[in-house]
Coordinates of C-alpha atoms in Angstrom, one line a residue:
M844 CA 101.8 -59.1 0.2
V845 CA 105.3 -59.8 -1.1
E846 CA 106.4 -57.6 -4.0
I847 CA 107.7 -59.7 -6.9
R848 CA 110.1 -58.1 -9.4
L849 CA 111.0 -59.7 -12.7
K850 CA 113.4 -58.7 -15.6
N851 CA 110.9 -58.1 -18.5
S852 CA 112.8 -59.0 -21.8
K853 CA 110.5 -56.6 -23.6
S854 CA 111.3 -53.5 -21.7
R855 CA 114.9 -54.7 -20.6
R856 CA 114.1 -53.5 -17.1
V857 CA 113.2 -55.2 -13.8
E858 CA 109.4 -54.5 -13.2
V859 CA 107.1 -55.1 -10.4
L860 CA 104.6 -57.9 -11.0
D861 CA 101.2 -56.1 -11.0
P862 CA 98.7 -58.7 -12.0
I863 CA 96.0 -57.7 -14.6
I864 CA 93.4 -59.2 -12.2
P865 CA 94.4 -58.2 -8.7
G866 CA 95.4 -61.2 -6.5
K867 CA 95.4 -63.6 -9.5
V868 CA 98.4 -64.5 -11.8
S869 CA 98.5 -66.0 -15.2
M870 CA 101.6 -67.5 -17.0
Y871 CA 102.3 -69.2 -20.2
L872 CA 105.5 -71.3 -20.8
C873 CA 106.5 -72.6 -24.2
G874 CA 106.8 -76.4 -23.7
P875 CA 108.5 -79.2 -25.6
T876 CA 108.1 -80.5 -29.0
V877 CA 107.5 -84.1 -28.2
Y878 CA 109.6 -86.4 -30.6
D879 CA 112.5 -87.4 -28.2
R880 CA 113.8 -87.3 -24.6
A881 CA 114.2 -83.9 -22.9
H882 CA 117.9 -82.8 -22.7
L883 CA 119.5 -80.8 -19.9
G884 CA 118.8 -77.5 -21.6
N885 CA 115.1 -78.2 -21.8
A886 CA 115.1 -79.0 -18.1
R887 CA 116.7 -75.7 -17.3
S888 CA 113.6 -73.9 -18.6
A889 CA 111.2 -76.3 -17.0
V890 CA 112.9 -76.1 -13.5
A891 CA 113.4 -72.3 -13.6
F892 CA 109.8 -71.5 -14.3
D893 CA 108.5 -74.3 -12.1
Q894 CA 110.4 -72.3 -9.3
L895 CA 108.5 -69.2 -10.3
F896 CA 105.2 -71.2 -10.3
R897 CA 106.1 -72.3 -6.7
L898 CA 106.8 -68.8 -5.7
L899 CA 103.6 -67.4 -7.1
R900 CA 101.6 -70.1 -5.4
H901 CA 103.3 -69.4 -2.2
V902 CA 102.6 -65.6 -2.4
Y903 CA 99.2 -65.5 -4.1
G904 CA 97.7 -69.0 -3.0
A905 CA 97.6 -72.1 -5.2
E906 CA 94.1 -71.4 -6.2
N907 CA 95.0 -68.0 -7.6
V908 CA 97.7 -69.0 -10.1
T909 CA 97.1 -70.3 -13.6
F910 CA 100.1 -71.8 -15.3
V911 CA 99.9 -73.1 -18.9
R912 CA 102.7 -75.2 -20.5
N913 CA 101.9 -76.6 -23.9
F914 CA 103.0 -79.7 -25.8
T915 CA 103.8 -79.3 -29.5
D916 CA 102.6 -82.6 -31.0
V917 CA 102.3 -81.5 -34.6
D918 CA 105.8 -80.7 -36.1
D919 CA 108.0 -81.7 -39.0
K920 CA 110.5 -83.2 -36.6
I921 CA 107.8 -85.5 -35.3
N922 CA 106.9 -86.4 -38.8
A923 CA 110.5 -87.2 -39.6
R924 CA 110.9 -89.5 -36.6
A925 CA 107.8 -91.4 -37.6
A926 CA 109.2 -91.9 -41.2
E927 CA 112.5 -93.0 -39.7
T928 CA 111.0 -95.5 -37.3
G929 CA 107.8 -96.6 -39.1
R930 CA 105.9 -95.9 -36.1
E931 CA 102.5 -94.1 -35.8
I932 CA 102.8 -90.4 -35.0
S933 CA 100.3 -90.7 -32.3
D934 CA 102.3 -93.4 -30.6
I935 CA 105.4 -91.4 -30.7
T936 CA 103.8 -88.3 -29.2
A937 CA 102.0 -90.2 -26.5
E938 CA 105.2 -91.9 -25.5
T939 CA 107.4 -88.9 -25.5
T940 CA 104.9 -86.8 -23.8
Q941 CA 104.8 -89.2 -20.9
W942 CA 108.7 -89.3 -21.0
Y943 CA 108.8 -85.7 -20.5
L944 CA 106.3 -85.7 -17.6
D945 CA 108.2 -88.5 -15.9
D946 CA 111.7 -86.9 -16.3
M947 CA 110.5 -83.5 -15.2
G948 CA 108.6 -85.1 -12.3
A949 CA 111.9 -86.6 -11.2
L950 CA 113.4 -83.1 -11.0
G951 CA 110.6 -81.9 -8.8
V952 CA 108.7 -80.1 -11.6
M953 CA 105.0 -79.7 -10.7
E954 CA 102.4 -80.3 -13.4
P955 CA 101.0 -76.9 -14.5
T956 CA 97.4 -75.9 -14.3
H957 CA 96.9 -76.7 -18.0
M958 CA 98.9 -78.8 -20.5
P959 CA 97.3 -78.2 -23.8
R960 CA 98.4 -80.3 -26.9
A961 CA 98.5 -78.4 -30.2
T962 CA 96.5 -81.0 -32.0
A963 CA 93.5 -80.3 -29.7
Y964 CA 93.5 -76.6 -30.8
I965 CA 93.5 -76.7 -34.5
A966 CA 90.0 -75.2 -34.8
E967 CA 91.1 -72.3 -32.7
M968 CA 94.3 -71.8 -34.9
V969 CA 92.2 -71.9 -38.1
S970 CA 89.9 -69.2 -36.6
F971 CA 92.9 -67.1 -35.4
I972 CA 94.4 -67.3 -38.9
E973 CA 91.0 -66.3 -40.5
D974 CA 90.9 -63.2 -38.3
L975 CA 94.4 -62.2 -39.4
I976 CA 93.5 -62.5 -43.0
A977 CA 90.4 -60.4 -42.4
R978 CA 92.5 -57.7 -40.8
D979 CA 94.9 -57.8 -43.9
H980 CA 97.8 -58.9 -41.7
A981 CA 97.9 -62.3 -43.5
Y982 CA 97.4 -63.7 -46.9
A983 CA 96.7 -67.1 -48.6
R984 CA 98.8 -68.4 -51.5
D985 CA 99.4 -71.9 -53.0
G986 CA 97.8 -73.7 -50.0
H987 CA 99.9 -71.6 -47.6
V988 CA 98.8 -68.8 -45.3
L989 CA 101.6 -66.3 -44.4
F990 CA 101.8 -63.5 -41.9
R991 CA 102.6 -60.1 -43.5
V992 CA 105.5 -59.0 -41.3
R993 CA 105.6 -55.4 -42.7
S994 CA 102.0 -54.9 -41.8
F995 CA 102.9 -54.9 -38.1
A996 CA 104.9 -51.7 -37.3
E997 CA 106.4 -53.0 -34.0
Y998 CA 107.8 -56.2 -35.4
G999 CA 111.3 -56.7 -34.0
K1000 CA 110.8 -54.8 -30.7
L1001 CA 110.8 -57.8 -28.4
S1002 CA 114.2 -59.0 -29.8
G1003 CA 115.5 -55.5 -30.6
R1004 CA 116.0 -56.1 -34.3
S1005 CA 114.8 -54.2 -37.3
V1006 CA 113.3 -56.1 -40.3
D1007 CA 115.7 -54.6 -42.8
D1008 CA 118.7 -55.6 -40.7
M1009 CA 117.3 -59.1 -40.3
I1010 CA 116.9 -59.5 -44.0
A1011 CA 120.4 -58.1 -44.7
G1012 CA 122.0 -60.4 -42.0
A1013 CA 120.1 -63.7 -42.4
R1014 CA 119.6 -66.5 -44.8
V1015 CA 115.9 -66.2 -45.3
E1016 CA 113.9 -68.6 -47.5
V1017 CA 112.5 -66.7 -50.5
A1018 CA 109.7 -69.1 -51.5
P1019 CA 107.6 -68.3 -54.5
Y1020 CA 104.5 -67.9 -52.4
K1021 CA 106.0 -65.2 -50.2
E1022 CA 105.3 -61.5 -50.7
D1023 CA 108.3 -60.6 -48.6
P1024 CA 111.2 -62.7 -47.5
M1025 CA 110.5 -62.1 -43.8
D1026 CA 106.8 -63.3 -44.0
F1027 CA 106.3 -66.4 -41.9
V1028 CA 104.1 -69.4 -42.3
L1029 CA 100.8 -69.7 -40.4
W1030 CA 99.5 -72.6 -42.3
K1031 CA 101.0 -75.0 -44.8
P1032 CA 99.7 -77.8 -47.0
S1033 CA 100.1 -81.4 -45.9
A1034 CA 100.9 -84.4 -48.1
D1035 CA 98.7 -87.5 -47.8
D1036 CA 101.3 -89.3 -45.6
I1037 CA 101.7 -86.6 -42.9
P1038 CA 99.1 -85.2 -40.5
G1039 CA 96.6 -82.6 -41.9
W1040 CA 93.3 -81.0 -41.1
D1041 CA 90.7 -79.5 -43.4
S1042 CA 90.8 -75.7 -43.6
P1043 CA 89.6 -72.9 -46.0
W1044 CA 93.0 -73.2 -47.7
G1045 CA 93.0 -76.9 -48.2
R1046 CA 94.2 -79.8 -46.2
G1047 CA 97.2 -78.9 -44.1
R1048 CA 98.7 -78.1 -40.7
P1049 CA 99.6 -75.1 -38.6
G1050 CA 102.9 -73.4 -38.5
W1051 CA 104.7 -73.5 -35.2
H1052 CA 104.4 -69.9 -34.1
I1053 CA 100.6 -69.8 -34.4
E1054 CA 100.2 -72.7 -32.0
C1055 CA 101.2 -70.8 -28.8
S1056 CA 99.2 -67.7 -29.7
A1057 CA 96.0 -69.7 -30.2
M1058 CA 96.4 -71.9 -27.2
S1059 CA 97.4 -69.0 -24.8
H1060 CA 94.4 -67.0 -26.1
A1061 CA 92.0 -69.8 -25.7
I1062 CA 93.0 -70.6 -22.1
L1063 CA 94.2 -67.3 -20.7
G1064 CA 92.3 -64.8 -22.8
E1065 CA 93.1 -61.5 -24.5
E1066 CA 95.9 -60.6 -22.0
F1067 CA 97.9 -62.4 -19.4
D1068 CA 100.7 -61.6 -16.9
I1069 CA 103.8 -63.6 -17.9
H1070 CA 105.1 -65.4 -20.9
A1071 CA 108.3 -67.5 -20.4
G1072 CA 110.7 -69.6 -22.4
G1073 CA 114.3 -70.1 -23.3
S1074 CA 116.4 -67.2 -24.8
D1075 CA 116.8 -69.3 -28.1
L1076 CA 112.9 -68.7 -28.6
L1077 CA 113.2 -65.0 -28.3
F1078 CA 113.6 -64.8 -32.1
P1079 CA 111.8 -65.8 -34.2
H1080 CA 109.3 -67.7 -32.1
H1081 CA 108.3 -65.2 -29.5
E1082 CA 108.8 -62.2 -31.9
N1083 CA 106.2 -63.9 -34.2
E1084 CA 103.9 -64.7 -31.4
V1085 CA 103.8 -61.0 -30.4
A1086 CA 103.3 -59.9 -34.1
Q1087 CA 100.3 -62.3 -34.8
S1088 CA 98.6 -61.9 -31.4
C1089 CA 98.8 -58.1 -31.3
A1090 CA 97.9 -57.9 -35.0
A1091 CA 94.8 -59.9 -34.1
G1092 CA 93.8 -57.3 -31.5
H1093 CA 94.9 -59.1 -28.5
A1094 CA 97.1 -57.3 -25.8
F1095 CA 98.9 -60.6 -25.2
A1096 CA 101.7 -61.0 -22.5
R1097 CA 102.7 -58.1 -20.1
I1098 CA 106.1 -59.6 -18.9
W1099 CA 108.4 -61.6 -21.0
L1100 CA 111.0 -63.9 -19.2
H1101 CA 113.8 -65.8 -20.9
N1102 CA 116.2 -68.2 -19.3
E1103 CA 119.7 -68.3 -20.7
M1104 CA 121.5 -71.3 -22.4
L1105 CA 123.3 -74.1 -20.7
Q1106 CA 126.9 -75.4 -21.2
V1107 CA 128.6 -78.6 -20.1
E1108 CA 132.1 -78.4 -18.7
G1109 CA 132.5 -75.0 -20.3
K1110 CA 131.4 -76.1 -23.8
K1111 CA 128.2 -75.9 -25.6
M1112 CA 126.3 -79.1 -25.4
S1113 CA 126.6 -81.0 -28.6
K1114 CA 126.5 -84.6 -29.7
S1115 CA 129.6 -84.1 -31.9
L1116 CA 131.6 -83.1 -28.7
G1117 CA 130.3 -86.1 -26.7
N1118 CA 128.8 -83.9 -24.0
F1119 CA 125.2 -84.1 -24.9
F1120 CA 123.0 -85.8 -22.5
T1121 CA 119.3 -86.1 -21.6
V1122 CA 117.8 -86.0 -18.2
R1123 CA 117.0 -89.7 -18.5
D1124 CA 120.7 -90.3 -19.2
L1125 CA 121.7 -88.6 -15.9
L1126 CA 118.9 -90.3 -14.0
D1127 CA 119.9 -93.7 -15.3
Q1128 CA 123.5 -93.0 -14.2
G1129 CA 122.3 -92.7 -10.7
V1130 CA 122.3 -88.9 -10.4
P1131 CA 119.3 -88.1 -8.2
G1132 CA 116.7 -85.7 -9.6
G1133 CA 117.0 -83.5 -6.6
V1134 CA 120.7 -83.1 -7.3
I1135 CA 120.1 -82.1 -11.0
R1136 CA 117.4 -79.5 -9.8
F1137 CA 119.9 -78.1 -7.2
V1138 CA 122.6 -77.6 -9.8
L1139 CA 120.2 -76.0 -12.2
L1140 CA 118.9 -73.6 -9.5
G1141 CA 122.4 -72.7 -8.5
T1142 CA 122.7 -70.3 -11.4
H1143 CA 120.3 -67.3 -11.8
Y1144 CA 118.0 -68.2 -14.8
G1145 CA 118.9 -65.1 -16.7
K1146 CA 122.7 -66.0 -16.7
P1147 CA 124.4 -68.7 -18.8
M1148 CA 125.0 -71.7 -16.7
D1149 CA 127.7 -74.5 -16.8
W1150 CA 127.0 -78.0 -15.8
T1151 CA 130.0 -79.6 -14.2
E1152 CA 130.8 -82.7 -12.4
K1153 CA 132.2 -80.8 -9.6
K1154 CA 128.9 -78.9 -9.2
R1155 CA 127.1 -82.2 -9.1
E1156 CA 129.3 -83.6 -6.4
E1157 CA 128.9 -80.5 -4.2
A1158 CA 125.1 -80.5 -4.8
E1159 CA 124.9 -84.1 -3.5
K1160 CA 127.0 -83.4 -0.5
T1161 CA 124.9 -80.3 0.4
L1162 CA 121.6 -82.1 0.1
R1163 CA 122.8 -85.0 2.2
K1164 CA 123.6 -82.5 4.9
W1165 CA 120.4 -80.6 4.6
Y1166 CA 118.2 -83.8 4.6
D1167 CA 119.9 -84.9 7.7
A1168 CA 118.9 -81.6 9.4
A1169 CA 115.6 -80.9 7.9
R1170 CA 112.3 -81.3 9.8
P1171 CA 108.7 -81.1 8.7
G1172 CA 106.6 -78.1 9.4
G1173 CA 108.0 -74.6 10.0
A1174 CA 107.7 -71.5 7.9
V1175 CA 109.7 -70.4 5.0
P1176 CA 112.0 -67.6 6.2
E1177 CA 111.3 -64.2 4.8
A1178 CA 114.9 -63.9 3.5
V1179 CA 114.4 -66.9 1.3
V1180 CA 111.1 -65.6 -0.2
A1181 CA 112.7 -62.1 -0.6
A1182 CA 115.5 -63.7 -2.7
L1183 CA 113.2 -65.5 -4.9
A1184 CA 111.0 -62.3 -5.3
D1185 CA 114.1 -60.5 -6.5
D1186 CA 113.8 -61.6 -10.1
L1187 CA 113.8 -65.3 -9.0
N1188 CA 117.3 -65.2 -7.5
T1189 CA 117.5 -68.9 -6.8
H1190 CA 121.3 -68.6 -6.2
A1191 CA 120.6 -66.2 -3.3
A1192 CA 117.8 -68.2 -2.0
L1193 CA 120.1 -71.3 -1.7
A1194 CA 122.7 -69.2 0.0
E1195 CA 120.1 -68.2 2.6
I1196 CA 119.0 -71.8 3.1
H1197 CA 122.6 -72.7 4.1
R1198 CA 122.0 -70.7 7.3
L1199 CA 118.9 -72.8 8.3
G1200 CA 118.1 -76.0 10.2
G1201 CA 115.2 -77.9 11.6
A1202 CA 111.6 -77.2 10.5
D1203 CA 112.4 -73.9 8.7
L1204 CA 114.9 -75.6 6.7
G1205 CA 112.4 -78.2 5.7
A1206 CA 109.9 -75.5 4.7
A1207 CA 112.4 -73.6 2.5
L1208 CA 113.5 -76.8 0.8
S1209 CA 109.9 -77.6 0.0
L1210 CA 109.4 -74.2 -1.6
M1211 CA 112.5 -74.8 -3.7
G1212 CA 111.1 -78.1 -4.9
L1213 CA 113.9 -80.1 -3.2
W1214 CA 112.1 -81.8 -0.4
D1215 CA 108.7 -83.5 0.0
G1216 CA 109.0 -84.1 3.7
T1217 CA 110.8 -87.4 3.5
V1218 CA 114.5 -88.2 3.0
P1219 CA 115.1 -89.9 -0.4
D1220 CA 116.8 -93.3 -0.4
W1221 CA 119.9 -92.0 -2.1
A1222 CA 120.5 -89.5 0.7
T1223 CA 120.5 -92.4 3.3
A1224 CA 122.7 -94.7 1.2
F1225 CA 125.7 -93.9 3.4
D1226 CA 124.1 -94.6 6.7
V1227 CA 126.5 -97.5 7.4
D1228 CA 127.3 -99.3 10.6
L1229 CA 130.5 -97.7 12.0
S1230 CA 130.3 -99.6 15.2
A1231 CA 133.2 -101.9 14.3
F1232 CA 135.5 -99.0 13.7
E1233 CA 134.3 -97.4 17.1
D1234 CA 135.2 -100.7 18.9
R1235 CA 138.6 -100.8 17.1
L1236 CA 139.4 -97.1 18.0
R1237 CA 138.4 -97.7 21.6
A1238 CA 140.6 -100.8 21.8
A1239 CA 143.6 -98.9 20.2
R1240 CA 143.1 -96.0 22.7
V1241 CA 143.1 -98.3 25.7
T1242 CA 146.4 -99.9 24.5
A1243 CA 147.9 -96.5 23.7
M1244 CA 147.0 -95.3 27.3
Q1245 CA 149.1 -98.2 28.6
S1246 CA 152.0 -98.0 26.1
K1247 CA 152.1 -94.3 25.6
D1248 CA 152.2 -94.9 21.9
F1249 CA 149.3 -93.2 20.1
S1250 CA 150.5 -93.8 16.6
E1251 CA 147.8 -96.4 15.8
V1252 CA 145.0 -94.1 17.3
D1253 CA 146.3 -91.2 15.2
A1254 CA 146.4 -93.4 12.1
L1255 CA 142.9 -94.6 12.5
K1256 CA 141.6 -91.1 13.2
T1257 CA 143.5 -89.7 10.1
A1258 CA 142.0 -92.5 7.9
L1259 CA 138.4 -91.9 9.3
L1260 CA 138.6 -88.2 8.9
G1261 CA 139.9 -88.7 5.3
A1262 CA 136.9 -90.8 4.6
G1263 CA 134.6 -87.9 5.8
V1264 CA 133.9 -89.4 9.2
E1265 CA 133.4 -87.1 12.1
V1266 CA 135.4 -88.5 15.1
R1267 CA 134.1 -87.6 18.6
M1268 CA 136.2 -88.8 21.5
T1269 CA 135.6 -88.3 25.2
K1270 CA 137.2 -89.9 28.2
E1271 CA 134.2 -92.3 28.4
N1272 CA 133.3 -92.9 24.8
V1273 CA 134.2 -92.9 21.1
E1274 CA 131.5 -91.8 18.5
L1275 CA 131.8 -91.9 14.8
L1276 CA 129.4 -90.0 12.5
P1277 CA 129.4 -90.0 8.7
G1278 CA 129.5 -86.4 7.4
P1279 CA 128.3 -84.9 4.1
D1280 CA 131.7 -85.8 2.6
F1281 CA 131.5 -89.5 3.7
D1282 CA 133.1 -91.9 1.2
P1283 CA 132.8 -95.5 2.4
A1284 CA 135.2 -96.6 -0.3
K1285 CA 138.1 -94.9 1.6
L1286 CA 137.5 -97.2 4.6
E1287 CA 138.0 -100.4 2.7
D1288 CA 141.9 -100.5 3.5
L1289 CA 141.0 -100.4 7.1

């Protein structure tokens, strides 16, 4: 079996994936908070770990891989959106959840094995919190329940921080119900106009961090193989997940994976800079989902990436070329699998694919989530009829052979080549083929 190696954020080392249950792999990915459209940064995490999901299925078999990606559908951002719009919270979360599924589906992101919603696991969260209180790792006060950070000696090891340094260097809320500034909320009271559930501490709702611990435990058990997410979640979200899960006696995740952040044209994506856009924005502008996925996979998940218009153009040209050459069937070449098995090196995998053609190319593109066996409409949009230009070039050549003046032939060839058309001329025939750089607009003057 292929040996998969992954960079474990917890150990800071590349480690061999050695599944807890031999031959079976379990993975959890922190999913979206559903109150708006997914932006390009959200998509990077979804695409990167969808690629890992695909690799795991290829190596271990689809039936032996369990992938969980949650939906956070109880959150103060959702409550705020409901207050702004006057809409029901359930309507907002249902709509935005489907938006996410549709937009990620357009990028070739497969649906995970399980997609739990936080609101369906409130009972498990309450039970989890009760256990932490019983173990003296949490306490209730003024309708809140908080995790006692200093009760967990290993707090900070995942992110490489110390509690004292975090207090000294951060603006931490010192609420009257906290024993210590670093203690974080597991449960908080709800006013009558926002979602709430009955609990031993009164009507309220869960804190964000407890959600993933409770859902991963309920579905994957005491310990699972991989926990993934964006590097922005490393602290405090993932650090707090580790603390509360391990304090409750669960071994939790063995390997932690974090994708780095995304920029646009060399700058942090920001609404104030005018370079913030959602996946739906790009799709509505006519950027194909496969092209977006290709650009995202072009940079290793563990490195910062820069979305640029140049990368988008190059991705589209490359995919057009590949779709023209790909054929169904075949087997994924070992070199492509080996690149992905090397800490999900998608950049290297794409480099290997450049050497392929035919059925093996099709198989490799399928593994990368870039091809479903059919050529998408956008990739054939430039399949135009060049027969009129062929006739014109033939006639010009006949005239030139008689007059010995080939200036018109040369001019036509130069214009066609400049438009990305391959010109094939023999004594008997003229054939024009649109290449990956074909731009029909450049033929308008002809």
